[in-house]
Amino acid sequence: MTALNAIAHTNQRLTGAIRRGVRIAGCGSALPTGTLTNADLATIVQTSDEWIQQRTGIRERRVCDWSKGESNLTLCTDALARALADAGMKAADLDLIICGTITQDMRCPSTACLVAARLGAGTTAAWDLGAACCGFVYSLNVAHDLIKIGTHRAIGVIGADTVSSLIDYSNRNVCILFGDAAGAVVLTGTDDAAKGLIAQVNKADGAGWPDLYMPGVDSEIPETADRGVHRVGCLQMNGREVYKFAVGTFQELIAETLQKAGMTADQIDMFVCHQSNARILEAARERFGIPQDKLYVNIDRIGNTSAGSVPLCFDELVKAGRIKPGMVVMFLAFGAGVTWSSSLWQI
Ligand code: UT7
C-alpha cells in the first residue's frame, strides 16, 4: 500500500467510525455489606445525627468489611461483571477496561489489570485513571471518544472508591462524608449515529490541591497545616473552601455543558450527579429550575463515594426504569485536584 493509499484508508475508516454512534450496552454496581450510621459516628467523634443530616443530607454510608475480604478490587470486579452480564457480553469481548479510582488495593499493578484477570479478559488492555470524584466521568468521556474514532469496539468503564480506607475516624470534618461503592458501564459502537455524547467538559485546576488531598509523605503536608489533624495516609479537606468551589463550579459546569450542546435545562431528562453534599445538589437544582425527580439523590443512604457515586446512581436509575433508551442524560462530577467534568449523552 502506498502512503497516499494508507492515508485514504485511514480517513475512510475514521469517517465511517464517526458516522457510527456509541451506546451504553450495560451497567452494574456493587456496594459493600457494612453500614455506618450517623449514630455510629456519634459514638466515635463529637457530632450528631441532626448536625450531619442538616449539613450534608447523609443518614448512613456503606463501608467495606475488610474482614470479609471486601475491598476496592472486589467491588470493581463485581460491578463490571454485572455490567457485562447486563450487556450480554464476556470480559474477553472488551478491548479495553478503564477504572477511575484513587483507592487501589495495590498501587501496582492497576486495579483495571486485576479486574481483567479476575474476569478472564485475556489480553484486553487495562489501565486506571486517577481523577478523584471525577474518575468515572473523565473515563466515560475518554472511552466514548476511543470508540467514536474507531480504535476500540467495546470498553468497560468502572468508577469506584473505597474512601473509608483513607479516613482518619477521629477527624469529624471528613469522616462524616465518605463511604465505599463501585459502578460500571460497558460501551460499544452502534449503527444508530444519534446515540452517544452530545457534549463534554473536562477541567482541572491543580492550584486548588491543598483543599482536598491525601499526603503520601510528611513533606507533602503544608507548613501552615495543623499536624494534629493533617496525617500521612489520611484524606484532608478544607470543607468550607471545597463547598464554595463546589457550589459555584457545579452550576457553571451545567451552564457550560448546556451551552456547548445548544440546549436548555428542561431538555435534559435526568441529571446524574456526583453525590458530594445534598445542599450543593439542591442549590444547582433551584438555580436551573430542575424538577426534583430529574436530579437523582441517594447520598442519604450511601454517602459520598467519590468516583463510585455517578455510575452507582446511573445503575440505580436504570434498574428502577427511570433512565431508558432515547433519553438525554447529563453526568456531572467535581472533586480533588481540583477537577470537574461533565458528559451529556443521548442514551
Ligand atoms: O466529593 C468531594 C467534595 N467534597 C465536598 O463537596 C464537601 C464540601 N464541604 C461540605 O460539604 C461542608 O463544608 C461540610 C459538611 C464538610 C462541613 O459543613 P460546614 O457547614 O461547611 O461546616 P464548617 O466546616 O463551616 O463548620 C461549622 C462548625 C464548626 O464549629 P465552629 O467553628 O463554628 O464552632 C465546626 O467545628 O461545625 C463544626 N463541625 C462539626 N460539628 C458537628 C465540623 N464538623 C462537625 C461535625 N459535627 N461532624
mmCIF file of C-alpha atoms and ligand atoms in Angstrom:
data_model
loop_
_atom_site.group_PDB
_atom_site.id
_atom_site.type_symbol
_atom_site.label_atom_id
_atom_site.label_comp_id
_atom_site.label_asym_id
_atom_site.label_seq_id
_atom_site.Cartn_x
_atom_site.Cartn_y
_atom_site.Cartn_z
ATOM 1 C CA MET A 1 0.000 0.000 0.000
ATOM 2 C CA THR A 2 1.402 3.437 -0.911
ATOM 3 C CA ALA A 3 1.493 6.220 1.690
ATOM 4 C CA LEU A 4 -1.406 8.003 -0.070
ATOM 5 C CA ASN A 5 -3.448 4.811 -0.121
ATOM 6 C CA ALA A 6 -2.738 4.252 3.568
ATOM 7 C CA ILE A 7 -3.929 7.790 4.406
ATOM 8 C CA ALA A 8 -7.075 7.340 2.308
ATOM 9 C CA HIS A 9 -7.744 4.003 4.009
ATOM 10 C CA THR A 10 -7.337 5.549 7.498
ATOM 11 C CA ASN A 11 -9.558 8.522 6.577
ATOM 12 C CA GLN A 12 -12.230 6.157 5.267
ATOM 13 C CA ARG A 13 -12.106 4.120 8.479
ATOM 14 C CA LEU A 14 -12.288 7.241 10.703
ATOM 15 C CA THR A 15 -15.118 8.812 8.695
ATOM 16 C CA GLY A 16 -17.008 5.539 8.867
ATOM 17 C CA ALA A 17 -16.469 5.304 12.619
ATOM 18 C CA ILE A 18 -17.533 8.899 13.232
ATOM 19 C CA ARG A 19 -20.810 8.226 11.415
ATOM 20 C CA ARG A 20 -21.468 5.487 13.980
ATOM 21 C CA GLY A 21 -22.830 6.089 17.451
ATOM 22 C CA VAL A 22 -21.772 4.874 20.888
ATOM 23 C CA ARG A 23 -24.177 3.198 23.267
ATOM 24 C CA ILE A 24 -24.203 2.166 26.887
ATOM 25 C CA ALA A 25 -24.827 -1.532 26.376
ATOM 26 C CA GLY A 26 -24.972 -2.478 30.053
ATOM 27 C CA CYS A 27 -24.476 -1.229 33.603
ATOM 28 C CA GLY A 28 -23.877 -2.658 37.051
ATOM 29 C CA SER A 29 -22.815 -1.665 40.544
ATOM 30 C CA ALA A 30 -21.592 -3.089 43.832
ATOM 31 C CA LEU A 31 -21.957 -1.952 47.426
ATOM 32 C CA PRO A 32 -20.141 -3.306 50.470
ATOM 33 C CA THR A 33 -22.095 -5.020 53.245
ATOM 34 C CA GLY A 34 -21.044 -2.731 56.114
ATOM 35 C CA THR A 35 -23.233 0.194 57.195
ATOM 36 C CA LEU A 36 -22.007 3.185 59.202
ATOM 37 C CA THR A 37 -24.846 5.329 60.547
ATOM 38 C CA ASN A 38 -24.697 8.853 61.924
ATOM 39 C CA ALA A 39 -25.430 7.341 65.341
ATOM 40 C CA ASP A 40 -22.369 5.055 64.945
ATOM 41 C CA LEU A 41 -20.183 8.081 64.129
ATOM 42 C CA ALA A 42 -21.537 9.988 67.143
ATOM 43 C CA THR A 43 -20.000 7.270 69.346
ATOM 44 C CA ILE A 44 -16.564 7.906 67.748
ATOM 45 C CA VAL A 45 -16.383 11.724 67.312
ATOM 46 C CA GLN A 46 -18.260 14.704 68.722
ATOM 47 C CA THR A 47 -21.121 15.012 66.238
ATOM 48 C CA SER A 48 -24.828 14.259 65.954
ATOM 49 C CA ASP A 49 -27.306 12.774 63.529
ATOM 50 C CA GLU A 50 -29.065 16.150 63.368
ATOM 51 C CA TRP A 51 -25.862 18.101 62.505
ATOM 52 C CA ILE A 52 -24.795 15.639 59.786
ATOM 53 C CA GLN A 53 -28.241 15.432 58.172
ATOM 54 C CA GLN A 54 -28.674 19.206 58.216
ATOM 55 C CA ARG A 55 -25.220 19.963 56.711
ATOM 56 C CA THR A 56 -24.907 17.066 54.267
ATOM 57 C CA GLY A 57 -28.197 15.160 53.866
ATOM 58 C CA ILE A 58 -26.426 11.906 54.853
ATOM 59 C CA ARG A 59 -28.085 9.385 57.225
ATOM 60 C CA GLU A 60 -25.722 6.467 56.658
ATOM 61 C CA ARG A 61 -22.949 5.266 54.365
ATOM 62 C CA ARG A 62 -21.820 1.836 53.178
ATOM 63 C CA VAL A 63 -18.285 0.732 54.072
ATOM 64 C CA CYS A 64 -16.192 -2.335 53.240
ATOM 65 C CA ASP A 65 -15.939 -5.087 55.799
ATOM 66 C CA TRP A 66 -12.260 -5.875 55.222
ATOM 67 C CA SER A 67 -12.550 -8.986 57.456
ATOM 68 C CA LYS A 68 -14.969 -10.448 54.883
ATOM 69 C CA GLY A 69 -12.475 -9.802 52.093
ATOM 70 C CA GLU A 70 -14.393 -6.823 50.678
ATOM 71 C CA SER A 71 -12.192 -4.207 49.031
ATOM 72 C CA ASN A 72 -11.953 -1.777 46.151
ATOM 73 C CA LEU A 73 -10.930 -4.660 43.878
ATOM 74 C CA THR A 74 -13.870 -6.911 44.808
ATOM 75 C CA LEU A 75 -16.343 -4.036 44.316
ATOM 76 C CA CYS A 76 -14.809 -3.115 40.931
ATOM 77 C CA THR A 77 -14.849 -6.743 39.785
ATOM 78 C CA ASP A 78 -18.477 -7.294 40.845
ATOM 79 C CA ALA A 79 -19.637 -4.022 39.249
ATOM 80 C CA LEU A 80 -18.032 -4.783 35.873
ATOM 81 C CA ALA A 81 -19.187 -8.436 35.966
ATOM 82 C CA ARG A 82 -22.769 -7.200 36.445
ATOM 83 C CA ALA A 83 -22.428 -4.607 33.662
ATOM 84 C CA LEU A 84 -21.121 -7.303 31.305
ATOM 85 C CA ALA A 85 -23.983 -9.661 32.231
ATOM 86 C CA ASP A 86 -26.432 -6.794 31.612
ATOM 87 C CA ALA A 87 -24.873 -6.247 28.164
ATOM 88 C CA GLY A 88 -24.893 -9.997 27.409
ATOM 89 C CA MET A 89 -21.122 -9.919 26.908
ATOM 90 C CA LYS A 90 -17.990 -11.606 28.267
ATOM 91 C CA ALA A 91 -14.891 -9.838 29.596
ATOM 92 C CA ALA A 92 -12.903 -11.163 26.620
ATOM 93 C CA ASP A 93 -15.275 -9.239 24.300
ATOM 94 C CA LEU A 94 -13.820 -5.972 25.669
ATOM 95 C CA ASP A 95 -10.735 -4.445 24.077
ATOM 96 C CA LEU A 96 -10.129 -2.043 26.978
ATOM 97 C CA ILE A 97 -11.009 -1.681 30.671
ATOM 98 C CA ILE A 98 -10.611 1.758 32.300
ATOM 99 C CA CYS A 99 -11.000 2.030 36.051
ATOM 100 C CA GLY A 100 -11.494 5.515 37.542
ATOM 101 C CA THR A 101 -10.242 5.167 41.118
ATOM 102 C CA ILE A 102 -7.798 6.655 43.627
ATOM 103 C CA THR A 103 -8.131 3.937 46.272
ATOM 104 C CA GLN A 104 -6.463 0.948 44.641
ATOM 105 C CA ASP A 105 -5.865 -2.027 46.970
ATOM 106 C CA MET A 106 -2.433 -2.352 45.328
ATOM 107 C CA ARG A 107 -0.725 0.667 43.839
ATOM 108 C CA CYS A 108 0.856 -1.556 41.205
ATOM 109 C CA PRO A 109 -0.430 -3.171 39.033
ATOM 110 C CA SER A 110 -3.539 -1.193 38.191
ATOM 111 C CA THR A 111 -6.939 -2.233 39.517
ATOM 112 C CA ALA A 112 -8.121 -2.476 35.899
ATOM 113 C CA CYS A 113 -5.467 -5.152 35.208
ATOM 114 C CA LEU A 114 -6.507 -7.139 38.280
ATOM 115 C CA VAL A 115 -10.198 -6.885 37.352
ATOM 116 C CA ALA A 116 -9.346 -8.055 33.822
ATOM 117 C CA ALA A 117 -7.527 -11.093 35.237
ATOM 118 C CA ARG A 118 -10.347 -11.958 37.657
ATOM 119 C CA LEU A 119 -12.963 -11.757 34.903
ATOM 120 C CA GLY A 120 -10.905 -13.737 32.380
ATOM 121 C CA ALA A 121 -10.432 -10.871 29.934
ATOM 122 C CA GLY A 122 -7.255 -12.407 28.461
ATOM 123 C CA THR A 123 -5.034 -9.738 26.907
ATOM 124 C CA THR A 124 -7.581 -6.910 26.982
ATOM 125 C CA ALA A 125 -5.818 -3.573 27.607
ATOM 126 C CA ALA A 126 -6.424 -2.129 31.072
ATOM 127 C CA TRP A 127 -5.472 0.995 32.997
ATOM 128 C CA ASP A 128 -6.554 3.144 35.947
ATOM 129 C CA LEU A 129 -7.425 6.812 35.648
ATOM 130 C CA GLY A 130 -6.876 8.936 38.761
ATOM 131 C CA ALA A 131 -9.152 11.963 38.925
ATOM 132 C CA ALA A 132 -10.726 11.512 42.390
ATOM 133 C CA CYS A 133 -14.501 12.143 42.272
ATOM 134 C CA CYS A 134 -14.246 12.835 38.505
ATOM 135 C CA GLY A 135 -12.659 9.418 37.841
ATOM 136 C CA PHE A 136 -15.751 7.904 36.265
ATOM 137 C CA VAL A 137 -16.900 10.902 34.184
ATOM 138 C CA TYR A 138 -13.381 11.564 32.811
ATOM 139 C CA SER A 139 -13.102 7.839 31.960
ATOM 140 C CA LEU A 140 -16.533 7.766 30.321
ATOM 141 C CA ASN A 141 -15.565 10.652 28.025
ATOM 142 C CA VAL A 142 -12.223 9.059 27.075
ATOM 143 C CA ALA A 143 -13.871 5.679 26.413
ATOM 144 C CA HIS A 144 -16.621 7.237 24.293
ATOM 145 C CA ASP A 145 -14.124 9.042 22.089
ATOM 146 C CA LEU A 146 -11.937 5.939 21.607
ATOM 147 C CA ILE A 147 -14.952 4.057 20.273
ATOM 148 C CA LYS A 148 -16.133 7.044 18.247
ATOM 149 C CA ILE A 149 -12.837 7.375 16.382
ATOM 150 C CA GLY A 150 -12.881 3.656 15.683
ATOM 151 C CA THR A 151 -9.751 2.480 17.518
ATOM 152 C CA HIS A 152 -11.798 0.435 20.038
ATOM 153 C CA ARG A 153 -15.007 -1.579 19.735
ATOM 154 C CA ALA A 154 -16.053 -2.292 23.321
ATOM 155 C CA ILE A 155 -14.834 -0.732 26.574
ATOM 156 C CA GLY A 156 -15.633 -1.467 30.208
ATOM 157 C CA VAL A 157 -15.615 1.707 32.310
ATOM 158 C CA ILE A 158 -15.532 1.419 36.099
ATOM 159 C CA GLY A 159 -15.838 4.186 38.692
ATOM 160 C CA ALA A 160 -15.040 3.129 42.237
ATOM 161 C CA ASP A 161 -13.615 4.293 45.516
ATOM 162 C CA THR A 162 -13.283 2.872 48.991
ATOM 163 C CA VAL A 163 -12.672 6.205 50.688
ATOM 164 C CA SER A 164 -13.162 4.580 54.114
ATOM 165 C CA SER A 165 -9.596 3.236 53.656
ATOM 166 C CA LEU A 166 -8.268 6.851 53.652
ATOM 167 C CA ILE A 167 -10.290 8.175 56.586
ATOM 168 C CA ASP A 168 -8.957 9.199 59.965
ATOM 169 C CA TYR A 169 -12.044 8.391 62.054
ATOM 170 C CA SER A 170 -11.035 10.934 64.693
ATOM 171 C CA ASN A 171 -11.391 13.788 62.144
ATOM 172 C CA ARG A 172 -15.065 14.783 62.239
ATOM 173 C CA ASN A 173 -14.712 17.252 59.336
ATOM 174 C CA VAL A 174 -14.008 14.394 56.947
ATOM 175 C CA CYS A 175 -15.281 11.091 58.377
ATOM 176 C CA ILE A 176 -18.959 12.054 58.242
ATOM 177 C CA LEU A 177 -19.000 12.421 54.444
ATOM 178 C CA PHE A 178 -17.498 9.377 52.803
ATOM 179 C CA GLY A 179 -18.418 5.765 52.006
ATOM 180 C CA ASP A 180 -17.483 2.999 49.542
ATOM 181 C CA ALA A 181 -19.091 1.947 46.219
ATOM 182 C CA ALA A 182 -18.399 0.901 42.633
ATOM 183 C CA GLY A 183 -20.336 1.175 39.398
ATOM 184 C CA ALA A 184 -19.565 0.245 35.811
ATOM 185 C CA VAL A 185 -20.844 0.536 32.264
ATOM 186 C CA VAL A 186 -19.989 -1.267 29.030
ATOM 187 C CA LEU A 187 -19.752 0.935 25.926
ATOM 188 C CA THR A 188 -19.995 -0.414 22.373
ATOM 189 C CA GLY A 189 -20.330 1.050 18.894
ATOM 190 C CA THR A 190 -23.768 1.175 17.257
ATOM 191 C CA ASP A 191 -25.151 1.932 13.790
ATOM 192 C CA ASP A 192 -27.517 4.440 15.435
ATOM 193 C CA ALA A 193 -25.425 7.598 14.946
ATOM 194 C CA ALA A 194 -27.746 9.615 17.217
ATOM 195 C CA LYS A 195 -26.528 7.705 20.282
ATOM 196 C CA GLY A 196 -23.535 8.863 22.298
ATOM 197 C CA LEU A 197 -22.025 12.089 23.529
ATOM 198 C CA ILE A 198 -23.685 15.403 22.716
ATOM 199 C CA ALA A 199 -21.185 17.495 24.709
ATOM 200 C CA GLN A 200 -18.464 17.083 27.305
ATOM 201 C CA VAL A 201 -16.377 19.279 29.621
ATOM 202 C CA ASN A 202 -13.177 18.088 31.319
ATOM 203 C CA LYS A 203 -11.295 20.559 33.531
ATOM 204 C CA ALA A 204 -8.810 20.769 36.402
ATOM 205 C CA ASP A 205 -7.112 23.459 38.470
ATOM 206 C CA GLY A 206 -4.143 21.901 40.259
ATOM 207 C CA ALA A 207 -3.580 25.055 42.313
ATOM 208 C CA GLY A 208 -6.563 24.010 44.429
ATOM 209 C CA TRP A 209 -4.942 20.758 45.678
ATOM 210 C CA PRO A 210 -4.359 21.784 49.340
ATOM 211 C CA ASP A 211 -8.130 21.984 49.972
ATOM 212 C CA LEU A 212 -8.620 18.244 49.369
ATOM 213 C CA TYR A 213 -5.646 15.904 49.397
ATOM 214 C CA MET A 214 -4.025 12.857 50.946
ATOM 215 C CA PRO A 215 -0.363 13.311 51.918
ATOM 216 C CA GLY A 216 1.741 10.297 50.938
ATOM 217 C CA VAL A 217 4.842 11.522 52.797
ATOM 218 C CA ASP A 218 5.340 14.001 55.636
ATOM 219 C CA SER A 219 6.943 16.675 53.411
ATOM 220 C CA GLU A 220 3.687 16.991 51.431
ATOM 221 C CA ILE A 221 1.868 18.446 54.451
ATOM 222 C CA PRO A 222 1.853 22.258 54.023
ATOM 223 C CA GLU A 223 3.885 24.261 56.597
ATOM 224 C CA THR A 224 0.754 26.064 57.748
ATOM 225 C CA ALA A 225 -1.321 22.891 58.330
ATOM 226 C CA ASP A 226 -2.230 21.621 61.797
ATOM 227 C CA ARG A 227 -0.121 18.465 62.189
ATOM 228 C CA GLY A 228 -2.527 17.123 64.799
ATOM 229 C CA VAL A 229 -5.129 16.841 62.014
ATOM 230 C CA HIS A 230 -3.130 16.522 58.762
ATOM 231 C CA ARG A 231 -1.685 12.999 58.830
ATOM 232 C CA VAL A 232 0.154 10.939 56.223
ATOM 233 C CA GLY A 233 -2.183 8.438 54.536
ATOM 234 C CA CYS A 234 -5.379 10.251 55.607
ATOM 235 C CA LEU A 235 -7.686 12.369 53.464
ATOM 236 C CA GLN A 236 -7.616 16.081 54.397
ATOM 237 C CA MET A 237 -10.341 18.518 53.464
ATOM 238 C CA ASN A 238 -10.904 22.228 53.948
ATOM 239 C CA GLY A 239 -14.680 21.737 53.923
ATOM 240 C CA ARG A 240 -15.674 25.385 53.659
ATOM 241 C CA GLU A 241 -13.355 26.078 50.686
ATOM 242 C CA VAL A 242 -14.397 22.884 48.880
ATOM 243 C CA TYR A 243 -18.017 23.782 49.493
ATOM 244 C CA LYS A 244 -17.552 27.260 47.948
ATOM 245 C CA PHE A 245 -15.691 25.790 44.963
ATOM 246 C CA ALA A 246 -18.290 23.058 44.507
ATOM 247 C CA VAL A 247 -21.414 25.249 44.642
ATOM 248 C CA GLY A 248 -20.049 27.705 42.038
ATOM 249 C CA THR A 249 -18.237 25.257 39.776
ATOM 250 C CA PHE A 250 -21.058 22.727 39.685
ATOM 251 C CA GLN A 251 -23.520 25.318 38.441
ATOM 252 C CA GLU A 252 -21.057 26.753 35.897
ATOM 253 C CA LEU A 253 -20.384 23.192 34.694
ATOM 254 C CA ILE A 254 -24.078 22.623 33.976
ATOM 255 C CA ALA A 255 -24.328 26.008 32.219
ATOM 256 C CA GLU A 256 -21.215 25.371 30.063
ATOM 257 C CA THR A 257 -22.362 21.875 29.073
ATOM 258 C CA LEU A 258 -25.825 23.133 28.081
ATOM 259 C CA GLN A 259 -24.260 25.986 26.123
ATOM 260 C CA LYS A 260 -21.910 23.598 24.234
ATOM 261 C CA ALA A 261 -24.905 21.399 23.359
ATOM 262 C CA GLY A 262 -27.139 24.356 22.464
ATOM 263 C CA MET A 263 -29.730 23.005 24.895
ATOM 264 C CA THR A 264 -31.673 24.235 27.913
ATOM 265 C CA ALA A 265 -32.028 22.520 31.301
ATOM 266 C CA ASP A 266 -35.619 21.484 30.624
ATOM 267 C CA GLN A 267 -34.422 19.368 27.651
ATOM 268 C CA ILE A 268 -32.415 17.100 29.978
ATOM 269 C CA ASP A 269 -34.314 14.005 31.109
ATOM 270 C CA MET A 270 -32.015 13.151 34.032
ATOM 271 C CA PHE A 271 -29.066 14.725 35.864
ATOM 272 C CA VAL A 272 -26.783 12.001 37.278
ATOM 273 C CA CYS A 273 -24.552 13.891 39.701
ATOM 274 C CA HIS A 274 -21.644 13.151 41.984
ATOM 275 C CA GLN A 275 -23.164 12.898 45.464
ATOM 276 C CA SER A 276 -20.968 15.359 47.342
ATOM 277 C CA ASN A 277 -23.426 17.045 49.666
ATOM 278 C CA ALA A 278 -27.228 17.296 49.334
ATOM 279 C CA ARG A 279 -27.081 21.095 49.801
ATOM 280 C CA ILE A 280 -24.751 21.513 46.782
ATOM 281 C CA LEU A 281 -27.129 19.454 44.604
ATOM 282 C CA GLU A 282 -30.155 21.351 45.881
ATOM 283 C CA ALA A 283 -28.575 24.754 45.094
ATOM 284 C CA ALA A 284 -27.991 23.657 41.463
ATOM 285 C CA ARG A 285 -31.488 22.218 41.184
ATOM 286 C CA GLU A 286 -33.012 25.503 42.311
ATOM 287 C CA ARG A 287 -30.854 27.690 40.039
ATOM 288 C CA PHE A 288 -31.818 25.766 36.892
ATOM 289 C CA GLY A 289 -35.423 25.067 37.938
ATOM 290 C CA ILE A 290 -34.854 21.309 37.673
ATOM 291 C CA PRO A 291 -37.794 19.214 38.985
ATOM 292 C CA GLN A 292 -36.877 17.006 41.958
ATOM 293 C CA ASP A 293 -37.433 13.748 40.028
ATOM 294 C CA LYS A 294 -34.881 14.761 37.349
ATOM 295 C CA LEU A 295 -31.912 15.219 39.691
ATOM 296 C CA TYR A 296 -31.242 11.952 41.466
ATOM 297 C CA VAL A 297 -30.096 11.929 45.083
ATOM 298 C CA ASN A 298 -29.024 8.811 47.021
ATOM 299 C CA ILE A 299 -26.484 10.448 49.349
ATOM 300 C CA ASP A 300 -28.852 9.954 52.313
ATOM 301 C CA ARG A 301 -28.249 6.169 52.341
ATOM 302 C CA ILE A 302 -24.898 5.890 50.503
ATOM 303 C CA GLY A 303 -22.794 8.940 51.477
ATOM 304 C CA ASN A 304 -20.172 10.474 49.209
ATOM 305 C CA THR A 305 -18.385 7.615 47.397
ATOM 306 C CA SER A 306 -16.046 9.691 45.191
ATOM 307 C CA ALA A 307 -15.686 8.064 41.726
ATOM 308 C CA GLY A 308 -18.252 5.397 42.667
ATOM 309 C CA SER A 309 -21.175 7.760 43.067
ATOM 310 C CA VAL A 310 -22.055 8.654 39.447
ATOM 311 C CA PRO A 311 -22.079 5.093 37.993
ATOM 312 C CA LEU A 312 -23.905 3.792 41.090
ATOM 313 C CA CYS A 313 -26.630 6.446 40.635
ATOM 314 C CA PHE A 314 -26.852 5.580 36.927
ATOM 315 C CA ASP A 315 -27.252 1.871 37.655
ATOM 316 C CA GLU A 316 -29.926 2.507 40.306
ATOM 317 C CA LEU A 317 -31.846 4.752 37.877
ATOM 318 C CA VAL A 318 -31.671 2.249 35.004
ATOM 319 C CA LYS A 319 -32.739 -0.633 37.259
ATOM 320 C CA ALA A 320 -35.655 1.476 38.547
ATOM 321 C CA GLY A 321 -36.752 2.136 34.935
ATOM 322 C CA ARG A 322 -36.138 5.874 35.309
ATOM 323 C CA ILE A 323 -33.476 6.012 32.550
ATOM 324 C CA LYS A 324 -34.485 4.458 29.221
ATOM 325 C CA PRO A 325 -33.068 4.407 25.687
ATOM 326 C CA GLY A 326 -33.706 7.668 23.850
ATOM 327 C CA MET A 327 -33.346 9.843 26.956
ATOM 328 C CA VAL A 328 -30.891 12.725 27.300
ATOM 329 C CA VAL A 329 -28.768 12.279 30.431
ATOM 330 C CA MET A 330 -26.162 14.609 31.927
ATOM 331 C CA PHE A 331 -23.414 13.047 34.080
ATOM 332 C CA LEU A 332 -21.624 15.537 36.365
ATOM 333 C CA ALA A 333 -18.753 15.377 38.851
ATOM 334 C CA PHE A 334 -16.225 17.539 40.697
ATOM 335 C CA GLY A 335 -13.629 16.801 43.332
ATOM 336 C CA ALA A 336 -9.992 16.711 44.411
ATOM 337 C CA GLY A 337 -7.402 18.099 42.045
ATOM 338 C CA VAL A 338 -9.456 20.193 41.875
ATOM 339 C CA THR A 339 -11.244 18.625 38.910
ATOM 340 C CA TRP A 340 -14.657 18.973 37.296
ATOM 341 C CA SER A 341 -16.229 17.145 34.393
ATOM 342 C CA SER A 342 -19.487 16.543 32.531
ATOM 343 C CA SER A 343 -20.738 14.108 29.921
ATOM 344 C CA LEU A 344 -24.035 14.783 28.114
ATOM 345 C CA TRP A 345 -25.480 11.697 26.413
ATOM 346 C CA GLN A 346 -28.205 10.638 24.116
ATOM 347 C CA ILE A 347 -28.678 7.207 25.703
HETATM 348 O O1 UT7 B 1 -16.590 14.935 46.994
HETATM 349 C C1 UT7 B 1 -15.567 15.794 47.365
HETATM 350 C C2 UT7 B 1 -16.078 17.125 47.540
HETATM 351 N N1 UT7 B 1 -16.331 17.407 48.944
HETATM 352 C C3 UT7 B 1 -17.373 18.165 49.250
HETATM 353 O O2 UT7 B 1 -18.160 18.501 48.413
HETATM 354 C C4 UT7 B 1 -17.509 18.640 50.682
HETATM 355 C C5 UT7 B 1 -17.859 20.111 50.711
HETATM 356 N N2 UT7 B 1 -17.991 20.638 52.058
HETATM 357 C C6 UT7 B 1 -19.023 20.315 52.869
HETATM 358 O O3 UT7 B 1 -19.872 19.514 52.484
HETATM 359 C C7 UT7 B 1 -19.152 21.016 54.163
HETATM 360 O O4 UT7 B 1 -18.169 22.018 54.259
HETATM 361 C C8 UT7 B 1 -19.054 20.084 55.411
HETATM 362 C C9 UT7 B 1 -20.265 19.216 55.514
HETATM 363 C C10 UT7 B 1 -17.800 19.224 55.340
HETATM 364 C C11 UT7 B 1 -18.978 20.915 56.679
HETATM 365 O O5 UT7 B 1 -20.137 21.750 56.767
HETATM 366 P P1 UT7 B 1 -19.978 23.319 57.013
HETATM 367 O O6 UT7 B 1 -21.329 23.863 57.100
HETATM 368 O O7 UT7 B 1 -19.090 23.874 55.929
HETATM 369 O O8 UT7 B 1 -19.273 23.358 58.419
HETATM 370 P P2 UT7 B 1 -17.947 24.159 58.838
HETATM 371 O O9 UT7 B 1 -16.733 23.420 58.403
HETATM 372 O O10 UT7 B 1 -18.100 25.581 58.434
HETATM 373 O O11 UT7 B 1 -18.027 24.073 60.423
HETATM 374 C C12 UT7 B 1 -19.097 24.727 61.170
HETATM 375 C C13 UT7 B 1 -18.980 24.303 62.625
HETATM 376 C C14 UT7 B 1 -17.570 24.424 63.167
HETATM 377 O O12 UT7 B 1 -17.656 24.826 64.527
HETATM 378 P P3 UT7 B 1 -17.413 26.363 64.950
HETATM 379 O O13 UT7 B 1 -16.026 26.677 64.466
HETATM 380 O O14 UT7 B 1 -18.463 27.144 64.225
HETATM 381 O O15 UT7 B 1 -17.574 26.322 66.426
HETATM 382 C C15 UT7 B 1 -17.031 23.022 63.111
HETATM 383 O O16 UT7 B 1 -16.026 22.759 64.077
HETATM 384 O O17 UT7 B 1 -19.335 22.920 62.763
HETATM 385 C C16 UT7 B 1 -18.279 22.218 63.417
HETATM 386 N N3 UT7 B 1 -18.219 20.863 62.868
HETATM 387 C C17 UT7 B 1 -18.965 19.879 63.322
HETATM 388 N N4 UT7 B 1 -19.910 19.807 64.287
HETATM 389 C C18 UT7 B 1 -20.526 18.633 64.483
HETATM 390 C C19 UT7 B 1 -17.437 20.400 61.846
HETATM 391 N N5 UT7 B 1 -17.693 19.113 61.626
HETATM 392 C C20 UT7 B 1 -18.640 18.760 62.524
HETATM 393 C C21 UT7 B 1 -19.322 17.560 62.780
HETATM 394 N N6 UT7 B 1 -20.252 17.543 63.768
HETATM 395 N N7 UT7 B 1 -19.074 16.428 62.090
#
